[in-house]
Amino acid sequence: FATILGAEPGAVTEGTPLQSLAGWDSVAYLSTVVFLDDQLGVLVRPEQLQGAVTVADILALAEASFQREGFWVSHVIQSRSR
């Protein structure tokens, strides 16, 4: 996810405000939607991200989708990063 935002891995945490990221622009916004779909299988409409203020807000959207399916985002992200 940090790559989408043009940040170093580990530089972005759940509490990071999206507006504080130099790479958070319209391209990163849409790339986030694509990332969630392609990498995690989470369908998030672009308008759902409008209320996101921090990285945690984006993760919460994905988490809600996974909970409906019986998965947890943190487990999926950890397993894909290994």
PDB file of C-alpha atoms in Angstrom:
ATOM      1  CA  PHE A   1       0.000   0.000   0.000  1.00  0.00           C
ATOM      2  CA  ALA A   2       2.874   2.353   0.746  1.00  0.00           C
ATOM      3  CA  THR A   3       4.041   1.902  -2.846  1.00  0.00           C
ATOM      4  CA  ILE A   4       0.751   3.278  -4.165  1.00  0.00           C
ATOM      5  CA  LEU A   5       1.308   6.373  -2.057  1.00  0.00           C
ATOM      6  CA  GLY A   6       4.926   6.812  -3.081  1.00  0.00           C
ATOM      7  CA  ALA A   7       6.079   6.205   0.493  1.00  0.00           C
ATOM      8  CA  GLU A   8       8.768   3.966   1.903  1.00  0.00           C
ATOM      9  CA  PRO A   9       7.532   0.629   3.267  1.00  0.00           C
ATOM     10  CA  GLY A  10       6.962   1.039   6.994  1.00  0.00           C
ATOM     11  CA  ALA A  11       6.565   4.815   6.718  1.00  0.00           C
ATOM     12  CA  VAL A  12       2.794   4.518   6.501  1.00  0.00           C
ATOM     13  CA  THR A  13       0.923   3.337   9.574  1.00  0.00           C
ATOM     14  CA  GLU A  14      -2.756   2.902  10.330  1.00  0.00           C
ATOM     15  CA  GLY A  15      -2.798   6.309  12.021  1.00  0.00           C
ATOM     16  CA  THR A  16      -1.214   8.149   9.103  1.00  0.00           C
ATOM     17  CA  PRO A  17      -3.496  10.934   7.851  1.00  0.00           C
ATOM     18  CA  LEU A  18      -4.016  10.509   4.117  1.00  0.00           C
ATOM     19  CA  GLN A  19      -3.679  14.245   3.481  1.00  0.00           C
ATOM     20  CA  SER A  20      -0.205  14.191   5.078  1.00  0.00           C
ATOM     21  CA  LEU A  21       1.043  11.864   2.342  1.00  0.00           C
ATOM     22  CA  ALA A  22       2.629  13.629  -0.615  1.00  0.00           C
ATOM     23  CA  GLY A  23       1.477  10.803  -2.874  1.00  0.00           C
ATOM     24  CA  TRP A  24      -2.205  10.964  -1.846  1.00  0.00           C
ATOM     25  CA  ASP A  25      -3.848  12.335  -4.960  1.00  0.00           C
ATOM     26  CA  SER A  26      -6.591  11.297  -7.369  1.00  0.00           C
ATOM     27  CA  VAL A  27      -4.373   8.624  -8.929  1.00  0.00           C
ATOM     28  CA  ALA A  28      -3.538   7.119  -5.516  1.00  0.00           C
ATOM     29  CA  TYR A  29      -7.225   7.329  -4.604  1.00  0.00           C
ATOM     30  CA  LEU A  30      -8.244   5.230  -7.598  1.00  0.00           C
ATOM     31  CA  SER A  31      -5.175   3.001  -7.288  1.00  0.00           C
ATOM     32  CA  THR A  32      -6.323   2.196  -3.755  1.00  0.00           C
ATOM     33  CA  VAL A  33      -9.683   1.032  -5.086  1.00  0.00           C
ATOM     34  CA  VAL A  34      -7.911  -1.159  -7.650  1.00  0.00           C
ATOM     35  CA  PHE A  35      -5.428  -2.470  -5.051  1.00  0.00           C
ATOM     36  CA  LEU A  36      -8.200  -3.501  -2.690  1.00  0.00           C
ATOM     37  CA  ASP A  37      -9.978  -5.329  -5.504  1.00  0.00           C
ATOM     38  CA  ASP A  38      -6.950  -6.948  -7.180  1.00  0.00           C
ATOM     39  CA  GLN A  39      -4.873  -7.830  -4.127  1.00  0.00           C
ATOM     40  CA  LEU A  40      -7.514  -8.449  -1.478  1.00  0.00           C
ATOM     41  CA  GLY A  41     -10.665  -9.156  -3.453  1.00  0.00           C
ATOM     42  CA  VAL A  42     -12.463  -6.286  -1.717  1.00  0.00           C
ATOM     43  CA  LEU A  43     -14.876  -4.257  -3.790  1.00  0.00           C
ATOM     44  CA  VAL A  44     -14.946  -0.675  -2.550  1.00  0.00           C
ATOM     45  CA  ARG A  45     -16.687   2.006  -4.540  1.00  0.00           C
ATOM     46  CA  PRO A  46     -14.592   5.146  -5.017  1.00  0.00           C
ATOM     47  CA  GLU A  47     -17.208   7.230  -3.209  1.00  0.00           C
ATOM     48  CA  GLN A  48     -16.777   5.040  -0.117  1.00  0.00           C
ATOM     49  CA  LEU A  49     -13.224   6.365   0.240  1.00  0.00           C
ATOM     50  CA  GLN A  50     -14.377   9.973   0.346  1.00  0.00           C
ATOM     51  CA  GLY A  51     -14.833   9.839   4.105  1.00  0.00           C
ATOM     52  CA  ALA A  52     -11.449   8.208   4.737  1.00  0.00           C
ATOM     53  CA  VAL A  53      -9.151  10.431   6.766  1.00  0.00           C
ATOM     54  CA  THR A  54      -6.474   7.926   7.799  1.00  0.00           C
ATOM     55  CA  VAL A  55      -5.070   4.660   6.503  1.00  0.00           C
ATOM     56  CA  ALA A  56      -7.076   2.984   9.282  1.00  0.00           C
ATOM     57  CA  ASP A  57     -10.277   4.252   7.663  1.00  0.00           C
ATOM     58  CA  ILE A  58      -9.356   2.493   4.416  1.00  0.00           C
ATOM     59  CA  LEU A  59      -8.502  -0.680   6.303  1.00  0.00           C
ATOM     60  CA  ALA A  60     -11.839  -0.464   8.124  1.00  0.00           C
ATOM     61  CA  LEU A  61     -13.667  -0.436   4.786  1.00  0.00           C
ATOM     62  CA  ALA A  62     -11.759  -3.527   3.694  1.00  0.00           C
ATOM     63  CA  GLU A  63     -12.204  -5.161   7.091  1.00  0.00           C
ATOM     64  CA  ALA A  64     -15.972  -4.687   6.951  1.00  0.00           C
ATOM     65  CA  SER A  65     -16.054  -6.426   3.593  1.00  0.00           C
ATOM     66  CA  PHE A  66     -13.930  -9.303   4.856  1.00  0.00           C
ATOM     67  CA  GLN A  67     -15.986  -9.707   8.019  1.00  0.00           C
ATOM     68  CA  ARG A  68     -19.035 -10.229   5.851  1.00  0.00           C
ATOM     69  CA  GLU A  69     -17.054 -12.974   4.093  1.00  0.00           C
ATOM     70  CA  GLY A  70     -15.540 -14.403   7.296  1.00  0.00           C
ATOM     71  CA  PHE A  71     -11.946 -13.162   6.821  1.00  0.00           C
ATOM     72  CA  TRP A  72      -9.796 -10.550   8.525  1.00  0.00           C
ATOM     73  CA  VAL A  73      -7.808  -8.016   6.490  1.00  0.00           C
ATOM     74  CA  SER A  74      -4.849  -8.011   8.881  1.00  0.00           C
ATOM     75  CA  HIS A  75      -4.323 -11.741   8.317  1.00  0.00           C
ATOM     76  CA  VAL A  76      -4.535 -11.406   4.540  1.00  0.00           C
ATOM     77  CA  ILE A  77      -2.174  -8.431   4.408  1.00  0.00           C
ATOM     78  CA  GLN A  78       0.354 -10.155   6.678  1.00  0.00           C
ATOM     79  CA  SER A  79       0.297 -13.355   4.647  1.00  0.00           C
ATOM     80  CA  ARG A  80       0.775 -11.467   1.360  1.00  0.00           C
ATOM     81  CA  SER A  81       3.689  -9.420   2.687  1.00  0.00           C
ATOM     82  CA  ARG A  82       5.761 -12.463   3.595  1.00  0.00           C
TER      83      ARG A  82
END
